[in-house]
Amino acid sequence: MLGLTGGIATGKSSVATVFHDRDIPVIDADQVAREVVEPDSLALSQIAATFGTAMIQPDGTLDRHRLGQRVFNDEDELDKLNAITSPAIHKAVKKQVAAYRRKHTPLVVFDAPTLFEGDYAYDVDVIMVVALDTAAQLQRLMARDNMSEADARSRINSQLPLAEKINVADIVVDNGGSIDKTKAQVVEWLNKLHLVD
């Protein structure tokens, strides 16, 4: 299994598209994270018990914005949230991976922005990191999520520094140029594995 990661707003989704376009299954950690906190889930009730019922919206869904404001500015609070969600995410991902293995799928991609922070790196065989310089990352995040610079910096700083991820990566994809150049790096790697024509 390939672990695809990078910093927030480094362009990981663009790289994931390369795999999607070639019918290579991608397990999206963010999607799984949303699923494990759906209304009436164990994780959501644990979040309410830990952070207060104010984190639950009137329709029973998680107030992601409110929770994000609380945890991304406090490392201890973020650790509490991860202690709730990580086990549920691990379990859901392992279930999906097992299904692909039963089908003898040659490559499965686990797209996880917090591959290291969530201790998922041990579950993958190869690590691909999408890299971008910090100034460009900050600008993209501010534009993408309509954030202030302070909020964007706190989100970036809540993750393991990109330089540390690059140091342990098996493959580094430079996303500092055009999207075509970024995608070409991924296709070149897939060609070496004989997984694309």
Short mmCIF file of C-alpha atoms in Angstrom, two decimals:
data_model
loop_
_atom_site.label_atom_id
_atom_site.label_comp_id
_atom_site.label_asym_id
_atom_site.label_seq_id
_atom_site.Cartn_x
_atom_site.Cartn_y
_atom_site.Cartn_z
CA MET A 1 0.00 0.00 0.00
CA LEU A 2 1.19 3.49 -0.90
CA GLY A 3 0.82 6.20 1.74
CA LEU A 4 0.22 9.55 0.03
CA THR A 5 0.79 12.58 2.22
CA GLY A 6 2.13 16.12 2.37
CA GLY A 7 1.33 19.27 4.25
CA ILE A 8 -2.08 20.88 4.16
CA ALA A 9 -2.63 22.66 0.79
CA THR A 10 0.53 21.23 -0.82
CA GLY A 11 -1.44 19.69 -3.70
CA LYS A 12 -1.98 16.15 -2.50
CA SER A 13 -5.47 16.06 -4.05
CA SER A 14 -4.02 16.78 -7.49
CA VAL A 15 -1.69 13.82 -7.08
CA ALA A 16 -4.55 11.60 -5.88
CA THR A 17 -6.36 12.46 -9.12
CA VAL A 18 -3.58 10.73 -11.08
CA PHE A 19 -4.39 7.49 -9.29
CA HIS A 20 -8.16 7.95 -9.62
CA ASP A 21 -7.80 8.58 -13.36
CA ARG A 22 -6.01 5.25 -13.73
CA ASP A 23 -8.59 3.32 -11.69
CA ILE A 24 -6.13 2.76 -8.85
CA PRO A 25 -8.16 2.69 -5.63
CA VAL A 26 -7.62 5.59 -3.25
CA ILE A 27 -8.73 5.43 0.37
CA ASP A 28 -9.27 9.03 1.42
CA ALA A 29 -8.46 9.48 5.12
CA ASP A 30 -10.41 12.74 5.25
CA GLN A 31 -13.51 10.99 3.90
CA VAL A 32 -13.06 8.16 6.40
CA ALA A 33 -12.61 10.75 9.18
CA ARG A 34 -15.94 12.33 8.21
CA GLU A 35 -17.67 8.95 8.14
CA VAL A 36 -16.49 7.91 11.62
CA VAL A 37 -18.06 11.03 13.19
CA GLU A 38 -21.44 10.78 11.49
CA PRO A 39 -24.51 11.35 13.71
CA ASP A 40 -25.05 8.62 16.32
CA SER A 41 -21.49 7.28 15.92
CA LEU A 42 -19.42 6.31 18.94
CA ALA A 43 -16.69 8.80 17.99
CA LEU A 44 -19.16 11.68 17.78
CA SER A 45 -20.59 10.90 21.21
CA GLN A 46 -17.03 10.74 22.60
CA ILE A 47 -16.26 14.14 21.03
CA ALA A 48 -19.38 15.61 22.66
CA ALA A 49 -18.40 14.11 26.02
CA THR A 50 -14.83 15.43 25.75
CA PHE A 51 -15.34 18.86 24.16
CA GLY A 52 -18.95 19.63 25.07
CA THR A 53 -22.27 19.37 23.28
CA ALA A 54 -21.64 22.78 21.70
CA MET A 55 -19.55 20.84 19.14
CA ILE A 56 -22.72 19.18 17.85
CA GLN A 57 -24.98 21.14 15.51
CA PRO A 58 -28.79 21.09 15.88
CA ASP A 59 -29.06 18.52 13.04
CA GLY A 60 -26.82 16.13 15.01
CA THR A 61 -23.70 16.62 12.86
CA LEU A 62 -20.28 17.69 14.06
CA ASP A 63 -19.57 21.42 14.01
CA ARG A 64 -16.21 21.05 12.28
CA HIS A 65 -15.48 24.77 12.22
CA ARG A 66 -16.01 25.20 15.96
CA LEU A 67 -14.02 22.07 16.80
CA GLY A 68 -11.22 23.13 14.43
CA GLN A 69 -10.93 26.52 16.08
CA ARG A 70 -10.52 24.81 19.43
CA VAL A 71 -8.09 22.02 18.57
CA PHE A 72 -5.83 23.66 15.98
CA ASN A 73 -4.67 26.26 18.49
CA ASP A 74 -4.00 23.85 21.34
CA GLU A 75 -1.80 20.77 20.98
CA ASP A 76 -3.30 19.05 24.04
CA GLU A 77 -6.81 19.47 22.66
CA LEU A 78 -5.70 18.15 19.26
CA ASP A 79 -4.18 15.12 21.00
CA LYS A 80 -7.52 14.49 22.75
CA LEU A 81 -9.36 14.62 19.43
CA ASN A 82 -6.85 12.30 17.75
CA ALA A 83 -7.18 9.82 20.63
CA ILE A 84 -10.89 9.60 19.80
CA THR A 85 -10.82 9.58 16.02
CA SER A 86 -7.58 7.72 15.20
CA PRO A 87 -8.69 4.27 16.44
CA ALA A 88 -11.98 4.58 14.52
CA ILE A 89 -10.17 5.68 11.35
CA HIS A 90 -7.58 2.89 11.66
CA LYS A 91 -10.33 0.29 11.97
CA ALA A 92 -12.28 1.62 8.96
CA VAL A 93 -9.15 1.85 6.78
CA LYS A 94 -8.01 -1.68 7.67
CA LYS A 95 -11.44 -2.98 6.68
CA GLN A 96 -11.18 -1.30 3.25
CA VAL A 97 -7.60 -2.49 2.71
CA ALA A 98 -8.59 -6.06 3.57
CA ALA A 99 -11.35 -5.92 0.94
CA TYR A 100 -8.85 -4.79 -1.74
CA ARG A 101 -6.37 -7.49 -0.70
CA ARG A 102 -9.03 -10.16 -1.11
CA LYS A 103 -9.45 -8.90 -4.70
CA HIS A 104 -5.63 -9.01 -5.20
CA THR A 105 -5.56 -5.32 -6.12
CA PRO A 106 -1.92 -4.56 -7.13
CA LEU A 107 -1.81 -1.04 -5.68
CA VAL A 108 -3.97 0.72 -3.11
CA VAL A 109 -3.30 4.35 -2.19
CA PHE A 110 -3.98 5.65 1.31
CA ASP A 111 -4.39 9.42 0.94
CA ALA A 112 -3.73 10.80 4.43
CA PRO A 113 -2.66 14.35 5.25
CA THR A 114 -1.79 13.15 8.76
CA LEU A 115 -0.05 9.92 7.77
CA PHE A 116 2.64 10.49 10.41
CA GLU A 117 0.67 12.41 13.00
CA GLY A 118 -2.02 9.73 13.04
CA ASP A 119 0.49 6.85 13.20
CA TYR A 120 -0.63 5.43 9.85
CA ALA A 121 2.89 5.35 8.37
CA TYR A 122 3.43 1.90 9.89
CA ASP A 123 0.52 0.54 7.85
CA VAL A 124 1.95 1.43 4.42
CA ASP A 125 4.75 -0.06 2.33
CA VAL A 126 5.84 3.06 0.45
CA ILE A 127 5.51 6.74 1.40
CA MET A 128 4.97 9.46 -1.22
CA VAL A 129 5.18 13.07 0.00
CA VAL A 130 3.88 16.00 -2.04
CA ALA A 131 6.19 18.95 -1.37
CA LEU A 132 5.75 22.69 -1.77
CA ASP A 133 7.66 25.63 -0.31
CA THR A 134 6.14 27.14 2.84
CA ALA A 135 5.28 30.54 1.35
CA ALA A 136 3.31 28.97 -1.52
CA GLN A 137 1.64 26.53 0.88
CA LEU A 138 0.51 29.39 3.13
CA GLN A 139 -0.89 31.39 0.18
CA ARG A 140 -2.75 28.37 -1.23
CA LEU A 141 -4.29 27.53 2.13
CA MET A 142 -5.42 31.12 2.74
CA ALA A 143 -6.98 31.30 -0.74
CA ARG A 144 -8.50 27.81 -0.70
CA ASP A 145 -10.14 28.00 2.74
CA ASN A 146 -10.61 31.78 2.92
CA MET A 147 -8.46 31.90 6.08
CA SER A 148 -6.53 34.62 7.78
CA GLU A 149 -2.76 34.24 7.73
CA ALA A 150 -2.76 33.51 11.49
CA ASP A 151 -5.34 30.72 11.12
CA ALA A 152 -3.52 29.27 8.12
CA ARG A 153 -0.21 29.26 10.00
CA SER A 154 -1.78 27.51 13.01
CA ARG A 155 -3.20 24.80 10.71
CA ILE A 156 0.18 24.30 9.03
CA ASN A 157 1.98 24.29 12.39
CA SER A 158 -0.42 21.70 13.81
CA GLN A 159 1.09 19.15 11.40
CA LEU A 160 4.52 17.59 11.40
CA PRO A 161 6.87 19.92 9.47
CA LEU A 162 6.98 19.08 5.77
CA ALA A 163 10.78 18.84 5.89
CA GLU A 164 10.52 15.97 8.39
CA LYS A 165 8.03 14.14 6.15
CA ILE A 166 10.35 14.57 3.17
CA ASN A 167 13.25 13.10 5.16
CA VAL A 168 11.43 9.77 5.59
CA ALA A 169 9.68 9.67 2.20
CA ASP A 170 10.40 7.00 -0.38
CA ILE A 171 9.18 9.31 -3.16
CA VAL A 172 8.98 13.11 -3.12
CA VAL A 173 6.72 14.83 -5.66
CA ASP A 174 7.65 18.49 -6.19
CA ASN A 175 4.47 20.51 -6.65
CA GLY A 176 6.24 23.84 -7.08
CA GLY A 177 5.75 23.91 -10.85
CA SER A 178 2.78 23.33 -13.11
CA ILE A 179 0.15 20.70 -12.36
CA ASP A 180 1.24 18.83 -15.50
CA LYS A 181 4.81 18.61 -14.19
CA THR A 182 3.51 17.36 -10.85
CA LYS A 183 1.35 14.68 -12.46
CA ALA A 184 4.20 13.63 -14.78
CA GLN A 185 6.34 12.76 -11.74
CA VAL A 186 3.63 10.42 -10.46
CA VAL A 187 3.10 8.79 -13.86
CA GLU A 188 6.86 8.24 -14.16
CA TRP A 189 6.84 6.40 -10.81
CA LEU A 190 3.84 4.30 -11.87
CA ASN A 191 5.59 3.44 -15.14
CA LYS A 192 8.54 2.06 -13.19
CA LEU A 193 6.08 -0.25 -11.41
CA HIS A 194 4.54 -1.21 -14.77
CA LEU A 195 1.12 -0.11 -13.50
CA VAL A 196 0.28 2.29 -16.35
CA ASP A 197 0.55 2.03 -20.13
#
